[in-house]
Amino acid sequence: MTQPYRITLLPGDGIGPEIMAVAVDVLQVIGQQFDLTFEFQEALIGGAAIDATGEPLPAATLETCRRSDAVLLAAIGGYQWDTLPRHLRPETGLLGLRSGLGLFANLRPAKILPQLIDASSLKREVVEGVDIMVVRELTGGIYFGQPRGVFATESGEKRGVNTMAYTESEIDRIGRVAFETARKRGKKLCSVDKANVLEVSQFWRDRITQLASDYPDVELTHLYVDNAAMQLVRWPKQFDTIVTSNLFGDILSDAAAMLTGSIGMLPSASLGARGPGVYEPVHGSAPDIAGQDKANPLAQVLSAAMMLRYGLNQPAAADRIEQAVLQVLEQGDRTGDIMSEGKNLLGCKAMGAALIQKLIIS
Ligand code: IPM
Ligand code: MG
């Protein structure tokens, strides 16, 4: 038996606990099959943490995460916390976790699965074969830039301010992750900015262009963000790896996710220079269906697979989980978000059971 992996579980809010339970069951079975042991520690974040402790990211949670090998997060947020002041909102807990662990690189794959082509709102010929990796900068840009706030001006009128700023080193480190990622994929990198208007974007473009000389095997292109949004829905197959700033990556990764039919299918990994990464679905906490056993647990399960691959260096175990997901889709099992005619509609728990069955029998 190998040394146990210490995994912090952050189920969070809404459908979080339901989908997390499925992912943990899957990891337990995978553990038995691959001779891996997991030591799970649960901690509070988001609305659940606000209710229990008064703050969205208790110090104890960050400490537990820091001491672990990887963090598996479900989702945060819900209507009941939306009116709280900013520093007490669930989202602030998530941003604190990202900056507290130094997770500057967010990898968001958007790959269309052949079984789900009909769930996409785009035509088959447009989405068939789409396989994009969005590399989003996660701890800088307008999400964290100073000054920020609402200030009184000299005339007495109030003015809201956020600042989009990037330093050389912030651009270089995300740029390198993106070039390395592209190198392992289709060797095409598209950097997205708004260099026709924003100085920070021109600076981003110049730095990324300079880095390119270290990666002669990767073809670098640049797009303005408005054009990139259009190209993503017009002809998504032109993209392999996309690198962009925090805000543009937030927006484009939702669009890229939807190409695949459901945001309920997509995992993500947030990585730093060292220390544990955070693995989480791209989707949110879906408070409208929370507690009703209707959620799609597959993005959470695929996030656990990304954790095995990127965080624990267990690619065979990750492959096995991804294969089981394809197998349940192949036999027609669907949750509501990816349902189409003639398929079997399952709840969250039943989808988990179907996955476990696939893992056990093959
Ligand atoms: C995401 C989410 C978060 C973000 C929110 C919940 C703060 O939209 O992970 O994409 O904007 O980064
Ligand atoms: Mg988002």
Short mmCIF file of C-alpha atoms and ligand atoms in Angstrom, two decimals:
data_model
loop_
_atom_site.label_atom_id
_atom_site.label_comp_id
_atom_site.label_asym_id
_atom_site.label_seq_id
_atom_site.Cartn_x
_atom_site.Cartn_y
_atom_site.Cartn_z
CA MET A 1 0.00 0.00 0.00
CA THR A 2 1.35 3.41 -0.94
CA GLN A 3 1.40 6.53 1.23
CA PRO A 4 -2.15 7.94 1.48
CA TYR A 5 -2.94 11.02 -0.56
CA ARG A 6 -4.35 13.78 1.61
CA ILE A 7 -7.32 15.24 -0.23
CA THR A 8 -9.29 18.22 1.03
CA LEU A 9 -12.93 18.08 0.00
CA LEU A 10 -14.80 21.37 -0.30
CA PRO A 11 -18.41 20.44 -1.12
CA GLY A 12 -19.63 24.04 -0.78
CA ASP A 13 -23.21 24.95 -1.61
CA GLY A 14 -26.22 24.01 -3.72
CA ILE A 15 -25.70 20.77 -5.61
CA GLY A 16 -22.10 20.66 -4.30
CA PRO A 17 -22.57 18.01 -1.59
CA GLU A 18 -24.54 15.70 -3.93
CA ILE A 19 -22.01 15.70 -6.74
CA MET A 20 -19.09 15.51 -4.32
CA ALA A 21 -20.55 12.33 -2.79
CA VAL A 22 -20.50 10.69 -6.23
CA ALA A 23 -16.90 11.75 -6.89
CA VAL A 24 -15.76 10.39 -3.53
CA ASP A 25 -17.47 7.03 -4.20
CA VAL A 26 -15.71 6.87 -7.56
CA LEU A 27 -12.34 7.69 -5.99
CA GLN A 28 -12.81 4.97 -3.36
CA VAL A 29 -13.38 2.33 -6.03
CA ILE A 30 -10.48 3.63 -8.12
CA GLY A 31 -8.32 3.53 -5.00
CA GLN A 32 -9.01 -0.16 -4.52
CA GLN A 33 -8.30 -0.90 -8.16
CA PHE A 34 -5.06 1.05 -8.44
CA ASP A 35 -3.82 0.42 -4.91
CA LEU A 36 -4.09 4.08 -3.92
CA THR A 37 -5.33 5.31 -0.57
CA PHE A 38 -7.00 8.62 0.01
CA GLU A 39 -7.31 10.42 3.30
CA PHE A 40 -10.29 12.73 2.85
CA GLN A 41 -10.71 15.83 4.98
CA GLU A 42 -13.83 17.93 4.55
CA ALA A 43 -13.70 21.70 5.03
CA LEU A 44 -16.07 24.65 4.71
CA ILE A 45 -16.17 27.25 1.96
CA GLY A 46 -18.72 29.62 0.46
CA GLY A 47 -22.24 29.98 1.83
CA ALA A 48 -21.87 26.86 3.99
CA ALA A 49 -18.86 28.50 5.65
CA ILE A 50 -20.67 31.83 6.04
CA ASP A 51 -23.55 30.12 7.84
CA ALA A 52 -21.26 28.12 10.13
CA THR A 53 -18.49 30.64 10.86
CA GLY A 54 -19.52 34.05 9.50
CA GLU A 55 -16.88 34.11 6.75
CA PRO A 56 -16.68 32.55 3.27
CA LEU A 57 -13.13 31.22 3.64
CA PRO A 58 -12.27 30.41 7.27
CA ALA A 59 -8.53 30.39 8.03
CA ALA A 60 -8.85 26.73 9.05
CA THR A 61 -10.04 25.83 5.56
CA LEU A 62 -7.09 27.49 3.85
CA GLU A 63 -4.74 25.79 6.33
CA THR A 64 -6.27 22.37 5.68
CA CYS A 65 -5.96 22.94 1.92
CA ARG A 66 -2.32 23.99 2.24
CA ARG A 67 -1.49 20.80 4.12
CA SER A 68 -3.06 18.53 1.51
CA ASP A 69 -1.85 16.98 -1.72
CA ALA A 70 -4.84 18.24 -3.69
CA VAL A 71 -8.14 20.02 -3.18
CA LEU A 72 -11.38 18.83 -4.73
CA LEU A 73 -13.98 21.61 -4.80
CA ALA A 74 -17.62 21.34 -5.88
CA ALA A 75 -19.39 24.70 -6.16
CA ILE A 76 -20.22 27.76 -4.12
CA GLY A 77 -22.98 30.35 -3.94
CA GLY A 78 -26.75 30.66 -3.66
CA TYR A 79 -29.54 33.20 -3.60
CA GLN A 80 -29.54 33.59 0.19
CA TRP A 81 -25.99 35.02 0.22
CA ASP A 82 -26.30 37.26 -2.86
CA THR A 83 -27.21 40.38 -0.92
CA LEU A 84 -24.35 40.22 1.60
CA PRO A 85 -21.56 42.80 1.37
CA ARG A 86 -18.78 41.78 -1.03
CA HIS A 87 -16.25 40.62 1.57
CA LEU A 88 -18.83 38.19 2.95
CA ARG A 89 -20.00 36.74 -0.36
CA PRO A 90 -19.33 33.09 -1.28
CA GLU A 91 -17.42 34.22 -4.40
CA THR A 92 -14.96 36.05 -2.17
CA GLY A 93 -14.17 32.72 -0.53
CA LEU A 94 -13.35 31.18 -3.90
CA LEU A 95 -11.16 34.11 -4.95
CA GLY A 96 -9.41 33.94 -1.56
CA LEU A 97 -8.72 30.25 -2.07
CA ARG A 98 -7.22 30.90 -5.52
CA SER A 99 -4.98 33.71 -4.33
CA GLY A 100 -4.21 32.04 -0.98
CA LEU A 101 -2.88 28.94 -2.74
CA GLY A 102 -1.23 30.95 -5.56
CA LEU A 103 -3.27 29.20 -8.26
CA PHE A 104 -2.44 31.41 -11.21
CA ALA A 105 -3.12 28.89 -13.98
CA ASN A 106 -6.64 27.67 -14.66
CA LEU A 107 -6.99 24.89 -17.22
CA ARG A 108 -10.47 24.53 -18.66
CA PRO A 109 -10.81 21.84 -21.30
CA ALA A 110 -13.83 21.94 -23.61
CA LYS A 111 -13.97 18.73 -25.54
CA ILE A 112 -17.04 17.53 -27.34
CA LEU A 113 -17.94 13.92 -26.62
CA PRO A 114 -19.37 12.10 -29.65
CA GLN A 115 -22.24 10.77 -27.49
CA LEU A 116 -23.36 14.31 -26.66
CA ILE A 117 -23.15 16.06 -30.00
CA ASP A 118 -26.94 16.38 -30.16
CA ALA A 119 -26.98 18.12 -26.77
CA SER A 120 -25.03 21.05 -28.27
CA SER A 121 -27.04 24.05 -29.40
CA LEU A 122 -24.75 24.30 -32.44
CA LYS A 123 -24.89 22.23 -35.63
CA ARG A 124 -23.17 18.85 -35.66
CA GLU A 125 -20.67 19.85 -38.36
CA VAL A 126 -19.64 22.91 -36.32
CA VAL A 127 -18.97 21.11 -33.05
CA GLU A 128 -17.93 17.60 -34.09
CA GLY A 129 -14.30 17.08 -33.07
CA VAL A 130 -13.99 20.27 -31.00
CA ASP A 131 -11.17 19.92 -28.45
CA ILE A 132 -10.10 23.21 -26.88
CA MET A 133 -8.07 23.99 -23.78
CA VAL A 134 -8.63 27.42 -22.28
CA VAL A 135 -5.70 28.51 -20.13
CA ARG A 136 -7.06 31.33 -17.98
CA GLU A 137 -4.89 33.54 -15.78
CA LEU A 138 -6.51 33.26 -12.35
CA THR A 139 -4.88 35.42 -9.69
CA GLY A 140 -4.34 38.74 -11.46
CA GLY A 141 -5.99 41.16 -13.86
CA ILE A 142 -9.15 43.08 -13.09
CA TYR A 143 -10.27 40.52 -10.48
CA PHE A 144 -7.46 41.56 -8.15
CA GLY A 145 -6.04 44.89 -9.45
CA GLN A 146 -5.82 47.97 -7.25
CA PRO A 147 -7.36 50.47 -6.83
CA ARG A 148 -10.80 48.98 -6.54
CA GLY A 149 -13.95 50.19 -4.85
CA VAL A 150 -16.56 52.90 -5.01
CA PHE A 151 -15.12 56.32 -4.19
CA ALA A 152 -16.52 59.82 -3.87
CA THR A 153 -15.17 62.25 -6.48
CA GLU A 154 -14.40 65.90 -5.82
CA SER A 155 -17.77 66.91 -7.23
CA GLY A 156 -19.42 64.60 -4.71
CA GLU A 157 -20.53 62.10 -7.32
CA LYS A 158 -19.60 58.51 -6.60
CA ARG A 159 -17.39 56.52 -8.98
CA GLY A 160 -16.89 52.76 -9.19
CA VAL A 161 -13.38 51.55 -10.01
CA ASN A 162 -11.63 48.29 -10.87
CA THR A 163 -8.17 48.04 -12.35
CA MET A 164 -6.92 45.67 -15.01
CA ALA A 165 -3.22 45.24 -14.41
CA TYR A 166 -0.56 42.64 -15.20
CA THR A 167 3.12 42.57 -14.34
CA GLU A 168 5.76 41.03 -16.60
CA SER A 169 6.20 38.03 -14.34
CA GLU A 170 2.45 37.40 -14.12
CA ILE A 171 2.17 37.32 -17.91
CA ASP A 172 5.31 35.24 -18.37
CA ARG A 173 4.33 32.49 -15.95
CA ILE A 174 0.84 31.98 -17.42
CA GLY A 175 2.32 32.30 -20.91
CA ARG A 176 4.79 29.50 -20.19
CA VAL A 177 2.07 27.22 -18.83
CA ALA A 178 0.07 27.90 -22.01
CA PHE A 179 2.97 27.23 -24.39
CA GLU A 180 3.82 24.02 -22.51
CA THR A 181 0.17 22.96 -22.63
CA ALA A 182 -0.10 23.69 -26.36
CA ARG A 183 3.12 21.76 -26.94
CA LYS A 184 1.53 18.64 -25.44
CA ARG A 185 -1.63 19.12 -27.52
CA GLY A 186 -2.04 20.42 -31.09
CA LYS A 187 0.92 22.86 -30.92
CA LYS A 188 -1.32 25.86 -31.66
CA LEU A 189 -1.71 28.69 -29.17
CA CYS A 190 -4.09 31.61 -29.57
CA SER A 191 -3.57 34.50 -27.16
CA VAL A 192 -6.70 36.59 -26.60
CA ASP A 193 -6.59 40.25 -25.56
CA LYS A 194 -8.02 43.67 -26.30
CA ALA A 195 -4.79 45.24 -27.51
CA ASN A 196 -6.61 47.61 -29.88
CA VAL A 197 -7.97 49.50 -26.85
CA LEU A 198 -6.17 48.54 -23.63
CA GLU A 199 -2.52 49.26 -22.79
CA VAL A 200 -2.44 46.28 -20.43
CA SER A 201 -3.52 44.08 -23.33
CA GLN A 202 -0.87 45.46 -25.71
CA PHE A 203 1.68 44.75 -22.99
CA TRP A 204 0.27 41.20 -22.63
CA ARG A 205 0.53 40.69 -26.40
CA ASP A 206 4.15 41.94 -26.52
CA ARG A 207 5.25 39.66 -23.65
CA ILE A 208 3.51 36.58 -25.08
CA THR A 209 5.11 37.31 -28.47
CA GLN A 210 8.54 37.50 -26.83
CA LEU A 211 8.02 34.18 -25.05
CA ALA A 212 7.18 32.52 -28.36
CA SER A 213 10.86 32.44 -29.35
CA ASP A 214 11.39 29.79 -26.64
CA TYR A 215 8.69 27.61 -28.21
CA PRO A 216 9.45 27.52 -31.94
CA ASP A 217 7.42 24.32 -32.32
CA VAL A 218 4.21 26.08 -31.19
CA GLU A 219 2.33 28.28 -33.66
CA LEU A 220 1.23 31.50 -31.91
CA THR A 221 -1.67 33.67 -33.06
CA HIS A 222 -3.44 36.62 -31.43
CA LEU A 223 -7.11 37.59 -31.41
CA TYR A 224 -9.06 40.45 -29.92
CA VAL A 225 -11.52 39.14 -27.37
CA ASP A 226 -14.66 40.23 -29.25
CA ASN A 227 -13.47 38.44 -32.38
CA ALA A 228 -12.45 35.39 -30.30
CA ALA A 229 -15.99 35.17 -28.88
CA MET A 230 -17.39 35.29 -32.39
CA GLN A 231 -14.89 32.74 -33.77
CA LEU A 232 -15.67 30.35 -30.89
CA VAL A 233 -19.28 30.02 -31.97
CA ARG A 234 -18.61 30.42 -35.71
CA TRP A 235 -15.90 27.77 -36.21
CA PRO A 236 -14.58 26.44 -32.88
CA LYS A 237 -12.39 23.78 -34.54
CA GLN A 238 -9.84 26.45 -35.47
CA PHE A 239 -8.77 26.55 -31.79
CA ASP A 240 -6.45 24.22 -29.93
CA THR A 241 -5.11 26.07 -26.86
CA ILE A 242 -6.26 29.55 -25.85
CA VAL A 243 -4.44 31.71 -23.31
CA THR A 244 -6.05 34.79 -21.84
CA SER A 245 -6.46 37.03 -18.83
CA ASN A 246 -8.70 36.43 -15.85
CA LEU A 247 -11.85 38.27 -16.97
CA PHE A 248 -11.68 37.34 -20.66
CA GLY A 249 -11.01 33.72 -19.63
CA ASP A 250 -14.02 33.72 -17.34
CA ILE A 251 -16.26 34.75 -20.23
CA LEU A 252 -14.69 32.69 -23.02
CA SER A 253 -14.53 29.52 -20.94
CA ASP A 254 -18.29 29.62 -20.39
CA ALA A 255 -18.82 30.04 -24.12
CA ALA A 256 -16.35 27.24 -24.91
CA ALA A 257 -18.06 25.03 -22.33
CA MET A 258 -21.44 25.46 -23.94
CA LEU A 259 -20.12 24.24 -27.31
CA THR A 260 -19.94 20.82 -25.75
CA GLY A 261 -23.66 20.70 -24.99
CA SER A 262 -23.58 21.13 -21.26
CA ILE A 263 -21.49 23.00 -18.81
CA GLY A 264 -22.45 20.11 -16.49
CA MET A 265 -19.78 17.97 -18.16
CA LEU A 266 -16.69 20.12 -17.78
CA PRO A 267 -13.93 19.87 -15.20
CA SER A 268 -11.12 22.30 -14.48
CA ALA A 269 -7.76 22.42 -12.75
CA SER A 270 -6.25 25.44 -11.02
CA LEU A 271 -2.52 25.14 -10.51
CA GLY A 272 0.23 27.15 -8.87
CA ALA A 273 3.99 27.04 -9.07
CA ARG A 274 4.04 24.63 -6.14
CA GLY A 275 1.67 23.18 -3.56
CA PRO A 276 -1.76 21.62 -4.02
CA GLY A 277 -3.99 22.43 -6.98
CA VAL A 278 -7.74 22.89 -6.83
CA TYR A 279 -9.90 20.72 -9.07
CA GLU A 280 -13.48 21.79 -9.67
CA PRO A 281 -16.30 21.69 -12.19
CA VAL A 282 -16.70 24.74 -14.43
CA HIS A 283 -20.40 24.93 -13.56
CA GLY A 284 -21.88 26.64 -10.51
CA SER A 285 -23.91 25.47 -7.52
CA ALA A 286 -27.28 25.32 -9.37
CA PRO A 287 -29.35 26.26 -6.30
CA ASP A 288 -32.56 25.81 -8.32
CA ILE A 289 -32.10 22.03 -8.42
CA ALA A 290 -30.14 21.55 -5.18
CA GLY A 291 -31.22 18.66 -2.96
CA GLN A 292 -33.46 17.16 -5.65
CA ASP A 293 -31.11 14.46 -6.92
CA LYS A 294 -31.19 16.03 -10.40
CA ALA A 295 -27.61 17.31 -10.71
CA ASN A 296 -25.13 16.00 -13.25
CA PRO A 297 -22.15 14.66 -11.24
CA LEU A 298 -19.96 14.04 -14.30
CA ALA A 299 -18.02 17.33 -14.23
CA GLN A 300 -17.19 16.66 -10.58
CA VAL A 301 -16.10 13.11 -11.37
CA LEU A 302 -14.01 14.36 -14.32
CA SER A 303 -12.48 16.96 -11.97
CA ALA A 304 -11.42 14.09 -9.73
CA ALA A 305 -9.82 12.53 -12.84
CA MET A 306 -7.96 15.78 -13.54
CA MET A 307 -6.80 15.72 -9.92
CA LEU A 308 -5.37 12.24 -10.41
CA ARG A 309 -3.69 13.29 -13.66
CA TYR A 310 -2.27 16.72 -12.82
CA GLY A 311 -2.09 16.69 -9.03
CA LEU A 312 -1.24 13.12 -8.05
CA ASN A 313 0.51 11.91 -11.19
CA GLN A 314 -1.78 8.90 -11.59
CA PRO A 315 -2.65 9.06 -15.30
CA ALA A 316 -3.82 5.44 -15.55
CA ALA A 317 -6.39 5.97 -12.80
CA ALA A 318 -7.51 9.20 -14.49
CA ASP A 319 -7.88 7.41 -17.83
CA ARG A 320 -9.99 4.75 -16.17
CA ILE A 321 -12.45 7.30 -14.76
CA GLU A 322 -12.72 9.13 -18.08
CA GLN A 323 -13.35 5.83 -19.82
CA ALA A 324 -16.14 4.93 -17.36
CA VAL A 325 -17.82 8.29 -18.05
CA LEU A 326 -17.78 7.55 -21.78
CA GLN A 327 -19.15 4.07 -21.12
CA VAL A 328 -22.20 5.29 -19.19
CA LEU A 329 -22.92 7.87 -21.88
CA GLU A 330 -22.49 5.17 -24.51
CA GLN A 331 -25.16 3.02 -22.86
CA GLY A 332 -27.53 6.01 -23.01
CA ASP A 333 -27.49 7.18 -19.39
CA ARG A 334 -28.20 10.91 -19.09
CA THR A 335 -28.97 13.45 -16.39
CA GLY A 336 -31.57 16.12 -17.21
CA ASP A 337 -29.11 18.71 -18.53
CA ILE A 338 -27.83 16.39 -21.27
CA MET A 339 -31.03 14.44 -21.87
CA SER A 340 -32.16 13.78 -25.42
CA GLU A 341 -34.85 11.61 -26.98
CA GLY A 342 -34.62 7.88 -26.42
CA LYS A 343 -32.02 8.08 -23.64
CA ASN A 344 -32.34 6.97 -19.99
CA LEU A 345 -33.01 9.84 -17.62
CA LEU A 346 -31.12 9.30 -14.35
CA GLY A 347 -30.76 11.27 -11.15
CA CYS A 348 -27.43 12.20 -9.60
CA LYS A 349 -27.19 9.12 -7.38
CA ALA A 350 -28.22 6.71 -10.13
CA MET A 351 -25.63 8.23 -12.44
CA GLY A 352 -23.05 7.62 -9.71
CA ALA A 353 -24.19 4.00 -9.35
CA ALA A 354 -23.96 3.49 -13.13
CA LEU A 355 -20.37 4.77 -13.08
CA ILE A 356 -19.40 2.53 -10.19
CA GLN A 357 -20.88 -0.44 -11.99
CA LYS A 358 -18.78 0.30 -15.06
CA LEU A 359 -15.66 0.65 -12.91
CA ILE A 360 -16.30 -2.64 -11.13
CA ILE A 361 -17.21 -4.87 -14.06
CA SER A 362 -14.51 -3.90 -16.51
C1 IPM B 1 -15.67 30.84 -12.44
C2 IPM B 1 -16.73 31.63 -11.71
C3 IPM B 1 -16.02 32.54 -10.70
C4 IPM B 1 -15.14 33.49 -11.48
C5 IPM B 1 -16.97 33.29 -9.75
C6 IPM B 1 -17.91 32.36 -9.03
C7 IPM B 1 -16.21 34.14 -8.78
O1 IPM B 1 -17.52 32.34 -12.60
O2 IPM B 1 -14.94 30.08 -11.78
O3 IPM B 1 -15.60 30.97 -13.65
O4 IPM B 1 -15.61 34.53 -11.95
O5 IPM B 1 -13.96 33.19 -11.62
MG MG B 2 -17.13 31.89 -14.64
#
